[in-house]
Amino acid sequence: MSEYKRVGIFSDIHANLHALQAVLSALDNEKVDSIFCCGDIVGYGAFPNECCDLLRERKCPVIAGNHDHAVLNITDTSYFNDVAKNAVTWTRGKLTLENEEYLRSLPLTYKDNNMFFVHASPDNPQEWNYILTMGEARHNFRHFEEKFCFIGHSHQPFIIVNYQDELSCPEAPEVDILENRRYLINVGSVGQPRDRNPNTCFLILDFENSKITLKRIPYNIRAAQDAIIAAGLARELAERLSYGW
Ligand code: ZN
């Protein structure tokens, strides 16, 4: 079914180095064969270059997110609030040329072994639409052919199962991989969770045991917050990390 045994997938790092380090070391402990990132490496947090460097070192496939494109000035940011806009400007001033080139090189979609990766939605990746309802999920199942589609963007994890066009969204963080099912999965956010759980989030796709598992682990939130404040970024970007919002 797949050349991989165990895959780790994560998204929306938002320059939170402490959270990214925690996720990468958890993925190493999970003995995954491969890792993938669904975008938004930068924006909001204090470590845009360090987060780009870490992903570049890992040579893993990474998809472009709207904040990555915002920093490059290649997407509309008129819908960003002031805090997000200021973070974009701050990040632009910090990013090295090398990392700017790196962000520019990221694709909008990526396919590998029956897995489809996109930051926001498969129907129109450049529009950065949110998938928040079952209707939006149903529409988007028509826009990829693979068994699995992985997204980020809303920072709210979910696993939606499609069995003969009947959709379900199990609450449990672990779901079986079954035949004749397709899956649309939001892998949550590494660096700025928004589901009232401040722990960092990632996903394990285990082909050997046929399981999909959303994982949450603690990280040094205080250090990430101190760095945001020391960098002169908006205080609320630090505060929200405590609440997972
Ligand atoms: Zn994001």
PDB file of C-alpha atoms and ligand atoms in Angstrom:
ATOM      1  CA  MET A   1       0.000   0.000   0.000  1.00  0.00           C
ATOM      2  CA  SER A   2       2.850   2.373   0.762  1.00  0.00           C
ATOM      3  CA  GLU A   3       6.606   2.243   0.596  1.00  0.00           C
ATOM      4  CA  TYR A   4       6.587   3.848   4.048  1.00  0.00           C
ATOM      5  CA  LYS A   5       5.991   2.109   7.354  1.00  0.00           C
ATOM      6  CA  ARG A   6       5.478   5.145   9.563  1.00  0.00           C
ATOM      7  CA  VAL A   7       5.143   8.748   8.509  1.00  0.00           C
ATOM      8  CA  GLY A   8       5.083  11.924  10.628  1.00  0.00           C
ATOM      9  CA  ILE A   9       3.116  14.945   9.420  1.00  0.00           C
ATOM     10  CA  PHE A  10       2.870  18.409  10.980  1.00  0.00           C
ATOM     11  CA  SER A  11       1.947  21.969  10.027  1.00  0.00           C
ATOM     12  CA  ASP A  12       1.787  25.613  11.089  1.00  0.00           C
ATOM     13  CA  ILE A  13       5.025  26.019  12.983  1.00  0.00           C
ATOM     14  CA  HIS A  14       4.809  29.812  12.890  1.00  0.00           C
ATOM     15  CA  ALA A  15       8.418  30.379  13.926  1.00  0.00           C
ATOM     16  CA  ASN A  16       7.931  28.628  17.263  1.00  0.00           C
ATOM     17  CA  LEU A  17      11.329  26.938  17.526  1.00  0.00           C
ATOM     18  CA  HIS A  18      10.718  25.395  20.957  1.00  0.00           C
ATOM     19  CA  ALA A  19       7.585  23.637  19.710  1.00  0.00           C
ATOM     20  CA  LEU A  20       9.283  22.514  16.479  1.00  0.00           C
ATOM     21  CA  GLN A  21      12.238  21.027  18.358  1.00  0.00           C
ATOM     22  CA  ALA A  22       9.836  19.127  20.641  1.00  0.00           C
ATOM     23  CA  VAL A  23       7.924  17.741  17.643  1.00  0.00           C
ATOM     24  CA  LEU A  24      11.039  16.739  15.705  1.00  0.00           C
ATOM     25  CA  SER A  25      12.510  14.892  18.664  1.00  0.00           C
ATOM     26  CA  ALA A  26       9.159  13.181  19.321  1.00  0.00           C
ATOM     27  CA  LEU A  27       9.097  12.105  15.651  1.00  0.00           C
ATOM     28  CA  ASP A  28      12.633  10.730  16.009  1.00  0.00           C
ATOM     29  CA  ASN A  29      11.469   8.715  19.029  1.00  0.00           C
ATOM     30  CA  GLU A  30       8.475   7.491  17.050  1.00  0.00           C
ATOM     31  CA  LYS A  31      10.922   6.039  14.486  1.00  0.00           C
ATOM     32  CA  VAL A  32       9.182   7.484  11.446  1.00  0.00           C
ATOM     33  CA  ASP A  33      10.708   6.837   7.991  1.00  0.00           C
ATOM     34  CA  SER A  34       9.685  10.151   6.589  1.00  0.00           C
ATOM     35  CA  ILE A  35       8.314  13.537   7.647  1.00  0.00           C
ATOM     36  CA  PHE A  36       6.171  16.097   5.816  1.00  0.00           C
ATOM     37  CA  CYS A  37       5.155  19.657   6.685  1.00  0.00           C
ATOM     38  CA  CYS A  38       1.948  21.320   5.443  1.00  0.00           C
ATOM     39  CA  GLY A  39       3.256  24.900   5.592  1.00  0.00           C
ATOM     40  CA  ASP A  40       3.310  28.169   7.540  1.00  0.00           C
ATOM     41  CA  ILE A  41       6.849  27.816   8.805  1.00  0.00           C
ATOM     42  CA  VAL A  42       6.989  31.514   9.677  1.00  0.00           C
ATOM     43  CA  GLY A  43       4.774  34.299  11.046  1.00  0.00           C
ATOM     44  CA  TYR A  44       3.861  35.074  14.724  1.00  0.00           C
ATOM     45  CA  GLY A  45       6.891  33.548  16.482  1.00  0.00           C
ATOM     46  CA  ALA A  46      10.416  34.787  17.149  1.00  0.00           C
ATOM     47  CA  PHE A  47      12.510  32.210  15.234  1.00  0.00           C
ATOM     48  CA  PRO A  48      11.718  32.266  11.502  1.00  0.00           C
ATOM     49  CA  ASN A  49      15.291  31.532  10.339  1.00  0.00           C
ATOM     50  CA  GLU A  50      15.944  28.833  12.907  1.00  0.00           C
ATOM     51  CA  CYS A  51      12.729  27.020  11.931  1.00  0.00           C
ATOM     52  CA  CYS A  52      13.565  27.248   8.196  1.00  0.00           C
ATOM     53  CA  ASP A  53      17.097  25.994   8.909  1.00  0.00           C
ATOM     54  CA  LEU A  54      15.830  22.975  10.854  1.00  0.00           C
ATOM     55  CA  LEU A  55      13.446  21.926   8.090  1.00  0.00           C
ATOM     56  CA  ARG A  56      16.089  22.479   5.415  1.00  0.00           C
ATOM     57  CA  GLU A  57      18.489  20.249   7.365  1.00  0.00           C
ATOM     58  CA  ARG A  58      15.865  17.504   7.457  1.00  0.00           C
ATOM     59  CA  LYS A  59      15.357  17.784   3.678  1.00  0.00           C
ATOM     60  CA  CYS A  60      11.694  16.954   4.147  1.00  0.00           C
ATOM     61  CA  PRO A  61       8.913  17.940   1.750  1.00  0.00           C
ATOM     62  CA  VAL A  62       7.301  21.194   2.917  1.00  0.00           C
ATOM     63  CA  ILE A  63       4.263  22.899   1.370  1.00  0.00           C
ATOM     64  CA  ALA A  64       3.897  26.689   1.154  1.00  0.00           C
ATOM     65  CA  GLY A  65       1.441  28.318   3.567  1.00  0.00           C
ATOM     66  CA  ASN A  66      -0.269  31.695   3.367  1.00  0.00           C
ATOM     67  CA  HIS A  67       2.092  33.228   5.962  1.00  0.00           C
ATOM     68  CA  ASP A  68       5.126  31.990   4.012  1.00  0.00           C
ATOM     69  CA  HIS A  69       3.724  33.678   0.909  1.00  0.00           C
ATOM     70  CA  ALA A  70       2.771  36.796   2.884  1.00  0.00           C
ATOM     71  CA  VAL A  71       6.372  37.289   3.990  1.00  0.00           C
ATOM     72  CA  LEU A  72       7.463  36.987   0.337  1.00  0.00           C
ATOM     73  CA  ASN A  73       4.795  39.505  -0.611  1.00  0.00           C
ATOM     74  CA  ILE A  74       3.277  37.108  -3.147  1.00  0.00           C
ATOM     75  CA  THR A  75      -0.209  36.804  -1.676  1.00  0.00           C
ATOM     76  CA  ASP A  76      -2.963  39.198  -0.635  1.00  0.00           C
ATOM     77  CA  THR A  77      -2.731  40.084   3.079  1.00  0.00           C
ATOM     78  CA  SER A  78      -5.637  42.541   3.230  1.00  0.00           C
ATOM     79  CA  TYR A  79      -7.613  39.997   5.283  1.00  0.00           C
ATOM     80  CA  PHE A  80      -4.797  39.676   7.872  1.00  0.00           C
ATOM     81  CA  ASN A  81      -5.473  41.453  11.176  1.00  0.00           C
ATOM     82  CA  ASP A  82      -2.997  44.086  12.409  1.00  0.00           C
ATOM     83  CA  VAL A  83      -1.151  41.678  14.686  1.00  0.00           C
ATOM     84  CA  ALA A  84      -0.612  39.240  11.791  1.00  0.00           C
ATOM     85  CA  LYS A  85       0.415  42.064   9.432  1.00  0.00           C
ATOM     86  CA  ASN A  86       2.954  43.388  11.922  1.00  0.00           C
ATOM     87  CA  ALA A  87       4.354  39.886  12.397  1.00  0.00           C
ATOM     88  CA  VAL A  88       4.735  39.581   8.611  1.00  0.00           C
ATOM     89  CA  THR A  89       6.673  42.867   8.483  1.00  0.00           C
ATOM     90  CA  TRP A  90       8.858  41.854  11.436  1.00  0.00           C
ATOM     91  CA  THR A  91       9.586  38.473   9.826  1.00  0.00           C
ATOM     92  CA  ARG A  92      10.458  40.084   6.481  1.00  0.00           C
ATOM     93  CA  GLY A  93      13.085  42.151   8.255  1.00  0.00           C
ATOM     94  CA  LYS A  94      14.673  39.102   9.897  1.00  0.00           C
ATOM     95  CA  LEU A  95      14.612  36.485   7.160  1.00  0.00           C
ATOM     96  CA  THR A  96      17.955  35.733   5.499  1.00  0.00           C
ATOM     97  CA  LEU A  97      18.147  35.766   1.710  1.00  0.00           C
ATOM     98  CA  GLU A  98      18.783  32.039   1.772  1.00  0.00           C
ATOM     99  CA  ASN A  99      15.626  31.368   3.721  1.00  0.00           C
ATOM    100  CA  GLU A 100      13.646  33.754   1.547  1.00  0.00           C
ATOM    101  CA  GLU A 101      14.735  31.644  -1.438  1.00  0.00           C
ATOM    102  CA  TYR A 102      13.855  28.499   0.468  1.00  0.00           C
ATOM    103  CA  LEU A 103      10.312  29.741   1.167  1.00  0.00           C
ATOM    104  CA  ARG A 104       9.979  30.779  -2.472  1.00  0.00           C
ATOM    105  CA  SER A 105      10.893  27.248  -3.581  1.00  0.00           C
ATOM    106  CA  LEU A 106       8.054  25.561  -1.655  1.00  0.00           C
ATOM    107  CA  PRO A 107       5.274  24.024  -3.776  1.00  0.00           C
ATOM    108  CA  LEU A 108       1.543  24.628  -3.175  1.00  0.00           C
ATOM    109  CA  THR A 109       0.765  20.912  -3.274  1.00  0.00           C
ATOM    110  CA  TYR A 110       2.713  17.681  -3.049  1.00  0.00           C
ATOM    111  CA  LYS A 111       1.863  14.032  -3.744  1.00  0.00           C
ATOM    112  CA  ASP A 112       3.615  10.905  -2.516  1.00  0.00           C
ATOM    113  CA  ASN A 113       2.386   7.304  -2.174  1.00  0.00           C
ATOM    114  CA  ASN A 114      -1.360   7.921  -2.117  1.00  0.00           C
ATOM    115  CA  MET A 115      -0.892  10.980   0.111  1.00  0.00           C
ATOM    116  CA  PHE A 116      -1.808  14.507  -0.978  1.00  0.00           C
ATOM    117  CA  PHE A 117      -0.494  17.508   0.940  1.00  0.00           C
ATOM    118  CA  VAL A 118      -1.746  21.102   0.798  1.00  0.00           C
ATOM    119  CA  HIS A 119      -1.760  23.945   3.320  1.00  0.00           C
ATOM    120  CA  ALA A 120      -5.388  25.090   3.222  1.00  0.00           C
ATOM    121  CA  SER A 121      -7.689  23.208   0.813  1.00  0.00           C
ATOM    122  CA  PRO A 122      -7.216  20.954  -2.210  1.00  0.00           C
ATOM    123  CA  ASP A 123      -9.955  22.673  -4.271  1.00  0.00           C
ATOM    124  CA  ASN A 124      -7.995  25.881  -4.737  1.00  0.00           C
ATOM    125  CA  PRO A 125      -4.678  25.905  -2.870  1.00  0.00           C
ATOM    126  CA  GLN A 126      -3.862  29.561  -3.615  1.00  0.00           C
ATOM    127  CA  GLU A 127      -7.141  30.859  -2.202  1.00  0.00           C
ATOM    128  CA  TRP A 128      -6.297  29.723   1.343  1.00  0.00           C
ATOM    129  CA  ASN A 129      -9.884  28.625   2.033  1.00  0.00           C
ATOM    130  CA  TYR A 130     -10.650  27.072   5.402  1.00  0.00           C
ATOM    131  CA  ILE A 131     -12.264  23.651   5.724  1.00  0.00           C
ATOM    132  CA  LEU A 132     -14.419  24.074   8.828  1.00  0.00           C
ATOM    133  CA  THR A 133     -17.693  22.307   8.008  1.00  0.00           C
ATOM    134  CA  MET A 134     -18.663  18.856   6.758  1.00  0.00           C
ATOM    135  CA  GLY A 135     -20.054  20.532   3.615  1.00  0.00           C
ATOM    136  CA  GLU A 136     -16.659  22.095   2.895  1.00  0.00           C
ATOM    137  CA  ALA A 137     -15.006  18.746   3.577  1.00  0.00           C
ATOM    138  CA  ARG A 138     -17.422  16.951   1.207  1.00  0.00           C
ATOM    139  CA  HIS A 139     -16.687  19.480  -1.556  1.00  0.00           C
ATOM    140  CA  ASN A 140     -12.946  19.076  -1.055  1.00  0.00           C
ATOM    141  CA  PHE A 141     -12.995  15.257  -1.201  1.00  0.00           C
ATOM    142  CA  ARG A 142     -13.791  15.760  -4.917  1.00  0.00           C
ATOM    143  CA  HIS A 143     -10.561  17.695  -5.402  1.00  0.00           C
ATOM    144  CA  PHE A 144      -8.025  14.990  -4.589  1.00  0.00           C
ATOM    145  CA  GLU A 145      -7.778  11.397  -5.742  1.00  0.00           C
ATOM    146  CA  GLU A 146      -5.438   9.972  -3.139  1.00  0.00           C
ATOM    147  CA  LYS A 147      -6.530   7.956  -0.124  1.00  0.00           C
ATOM    148  CA  PHE A 148      -5.184  10.599   2.261  1.00  0.00           C
ATOM    149  CA  CYS A 149      -5.214  14.393   2.111  1.00  0.00           C
ATOM    150  CA  PHE A 150      -3.332  16.315   4.789  1.00  0.00           C
ATOM    151  CA  ILE A 151      -3.936  19.981   5.539  1.00  0.00           C
ATOM    152  CA  GLY A 152      -3.232  22.610   8.220  1.00  0.00           C
ATOM    153  CA  HIS A 153      -4.240  26.314   8.182  1.00  0.00           C
ATOM    154  CA  SER A 154      -7.049  26.458  10.782  1.00  0.00           C
ATOM    155  CA  HIS A 155      -4.763  25.149  13.577  1.00  0.00           C
ATOM    156  CA  GLN A 156      -7.637  22.863  14.635  1.00  0.00           C
ATOM    157  CA  PRO A 157      -6.929  19.165  14.140  1.00  0.00           C
ATOM    158  CA  PHE A 158      -9.519  16.683  12.825  1.00  0.00           C
ATOM    159  CA  ILE A 159      -9.738  13.368  10.992  1.00  0.00           C
ATOM    160  CA  ILE A 160     -12.647  13.078   8.534  1.00  0.00           C
ATOM    161  CA  VAL A 161     -13.414   9.629   7.133  1.00  0.00           C
ATOM    162  CA  ASN A 162     -15.200   9.173   3.803  1.00  0.00           C
ATOM    163  CA  TYR A 163     -16.866   5.778   3.298  1.00  0.00           C
ATOM    164  CA  GLN A 164     -18.919   5.615   0.096  1.00  0.00           C
ATOM    165  CA  ASP A 165     -19.555   9.354   0.332  1.00  0.00           C
ATOM    166  CA  GLU A 166     -20.767   9.155   3.932  1.00  0.00           C
ATOM    167  CA  LEU A 167     -18.560  11.421   6.035  1.00  0.00           C
ATOM    168  CA  SER A 168     -17.796  11.010   9.716  1.00  0.00           C
ATOM    169  CA  CYS A 169     -15.524  12.890  12.076  1.00  0.00           C
ATOM    170  CA  PRO A 170     -14.557  10.608  14.976  1.00  0.00           C
ATOM    171  CA  GLU A 171     -13.641  12.452  18.178  1.00  0.00           C
ATOM    172  CA  ALA A 172     -10.988   9.925  19.185  1.00  0.00           C
ATOM    173  CA  PRO A 173      -7.433  10.958  18.300  1.00  0.00           C
ATOM    174  CA  GLU A 174      -6.777   7.507  16.812  1.00  0.00           C
ATOM    175  CA  VAL A 175      -8.577   6.148  13.744  1.00  0.00           C
ATOM    176  CA  ASP A 176      -8.089   2.870  11.852  1.00  0.00           C
ATOM    177  CA  ILE A 177      -6.924   2.891   8.254  1.00  0.00           C
ATOM    178  CA  LEU A 178      -9.476   0.712   6.443  1.00  0.00           C
ATOM    179  CA  GLU A 179     -10.017  -0.324   2.861  1.00  0.00           C
ATOM    180  CA  ASN A 180     -12.501   1.630   0.746  1.00  0.00           C
ATOM    181  CA  ARG A 181     -12.128   4.684   2.975  1.00  0.00           C
ATOM    182  CA  ARG A 182     -10.549   8.012   2.188  1.00  0.00           C
ATOM    183  CA  TYR A 183      -9.326  10.490   4.772  1.00  0.00           C
ATOM    184  CA  LEU A 184      -9.155  14.273   4.995  1.00  0.00           C
ATOM    185  CA  ILE A 185      -6.949  15.166   7.932  1.00  0.00           C
ATOM    186  CA  ASN A 186      -6.066  18.473   9.531  1.00  0.00           C
ATOM    187  CA  VAL A 187      -2.822  17.780  11.382  1.00  0.00           C
ATOM    188  CA  GLY A 188      -3.268  20.774  13.722  1.00  0.00           C
ATOM    189  CA  SER A 189      -0.540  23.280  14.545  1.00  0.00           C
ATOM    190  CA  VAL A 190       2.950  22.846  15.929  1.00  0.00           C
ATOM    191  CA  GLY A 191       3.504  26.426  16.996  1.00  0.00           C
ATOM    192  CA  GLN A 192       0.132  28.030  17.713  1.00  0.00           C
ATOM    193  CA  PRO A 193      -2.609  25.486  18.526  1.00  0.00           C
ATOM    194  CA  ARG A 194      -6.123  27.002  18.467  1.00  0.00           C
ATOM    195  CA  ASP A 195      -8.275  24.231  19.885  1.00  0.00           C
ATOM    196  CA  ARG A 196      -7.903  25.274  23.548  1.00  0.00           C
ATOM    197  CA  ASN A 197      -5.110  22.754  24.019  1.00  0.00           C
ATOM    198  CA  PRO A 198      -1.734  24.523  24.328  1.00  0.00           C
ATOM    199  CA  ASN A 199       0.287  21.353  23.694  1.00  0.00           C
ATOM    200  CA  THR A 200       2.016  21.085  20.349  1.00  0.00           C
ATOM    201  CA  CYS A 201       0.332  18.838  17.759  1.00  0.00           C
ATOM    202  CA  PHE A 202       1.412  16.408  15.044  1.00  0.00           C
ATOM    203  CA  LEU A 203       0.195  13.240  13.345  1.00  0.00           C
ATOM    204  CA  ILE A 204       1.527   9.737  12.884  1.00  0.00           C
ATOM    205  CA  LEU A 205       0.392   7.698   9.890  1.00  0.00           C
ATOM    206  CA  ASP A 206       1.262   4.105  10.745  1.00  0.00           C
ATOM    207  CA  PHE A 207       0.905   1.834   7.715  1.00  0.00           C
ATOM    208  CA  GLU A 208       2.174  -1.272   9.550  1.00  0.00           C
ATOM    209  CA  ASN A 209      -0.520  -1.129  12.209  1.00  0.00           C
ATOM    210  CA  SER A 210      -3.084   0.685  10.018  1.00  0.00           C
ATOM    211  CA  LYS A 211      -3.572   3.588  12.430  1.00  0.00           C
ATOM    212  CA  ILE A 212      -3.792   7.352  12.110  1.00  0.00           C
ATOM    213  CA  THR A 213      -2.970   9.096  15.395  1.00  0.00           C
ATOM    214  CA  LEU A 214      -3.050  12.753  16.392  1.00  0.00           C
ATOM    215  CA  LYS A 215      -0.437  13.337  19.077  1.00  0.00           C
ATOM    216  CA  ARG A 216      -0.179  16.157  21.624  1.00  0.00           C
ATOM    217  CA  ILE A 217       2.918  16.817  23.670  1.00  0.00           C
ATOM    218  CA  PRO A 218       4.022  19.601  26.015  1.00  0.00           C
ATOM    219  CA  TYR A 219       6.904  21.902  25.136  1.00  0.00           C
ATOM    220  CA  ASN A 220       8.618  24.892  26.720  1.00  0.00           C
ATOM    221  CA  ILE A 221       5.825  27.431  26.167  1.00  0.00           C
ATOM    222  CA  ARG A 222       7.408  29.920  28.577  1.00  0.00           C
ATOM    223  CA  ALA A 223      10.624  30.084  26.530  1.00  0.00           C
ATOM    224  CA  ALA A 224       8.677  30.633  23.288  1.00  0.00           C
ATOM    225  CA  GLN A 225       6.670  33.418  24.992  1.00  0.00           C
ATOM    226  CA  ASP A 226       9.735  35.142  26.458  1.00  0.00           C
ATOM    227  CA  ALA A 227      11.360  35.174  23.009  1.00  0.00           C
ATOM    228  CA  ILE A 228       8.243  36.709  21.395  1.00  0.00           C
ATOM    229  CA  ILE A 229       8.193  39.503  23.984  1.00  0.00           C
ATOM    230  CA  ALA A 230      11.961  40.066  23.790  1.00  0.00           C
ATOM    231  CA  ALA A 231      11.686  40.322  19.983  1.00  0.00           C
ATOM    232  CA  GLY A 232       9.174  43.165  20.324  1.00  0.00           C
ATOM    233  CA  LEU A 233       6.348  41.174  18.708  1.00  0.00           C
ATOM    234  CA  ALA A 234       2.772  41.714  19.943  1.00  0.00           C
ATOM    235  CA  ARG A 235       2.275  40.553  23.535  1.00  0.00           C
ATOM    236  CA  GLU A 236      -0.945  38.722  22.640  1.00  0.00           C
ATOM    237  CA  LEU A 237       1.057  36.411  20.351  1.00  0.00           C
ATOM    238  CA  ALA A 238       2.876  35.248  23.475  1.00  0.00           C
ATOM    239  CA  GLU A 239      -0.202  35.129  25.703  1.00  0.00           C
ATOM    240  CA  ARG A 240      -2.344  33.037  23.372  1.00  0.00           C
ATOM    241  CA  LEU A 241       0.187  30.173  23.504  1.00  0.00           C
ATOM    242  CA  SER A 242      -0.797  29.561  27.164  1.00  0.00           C
ATOM    243  CA  TYR A 243      -4.418  29.057  26.193  1.00  0.00           C
ATOM    244  CA  GLY A 244      -3.987  27.157  22.949  1.00  0.00           C
ATOM    245  CA  TRP A 245      -5.919  29.851  21.113  1.00  0.00           C
TER     246      TRP A 245
HETATM  247 ZN    ZN B   1      -1.084  28.993  10.092  1.00  0.00          ZN
END
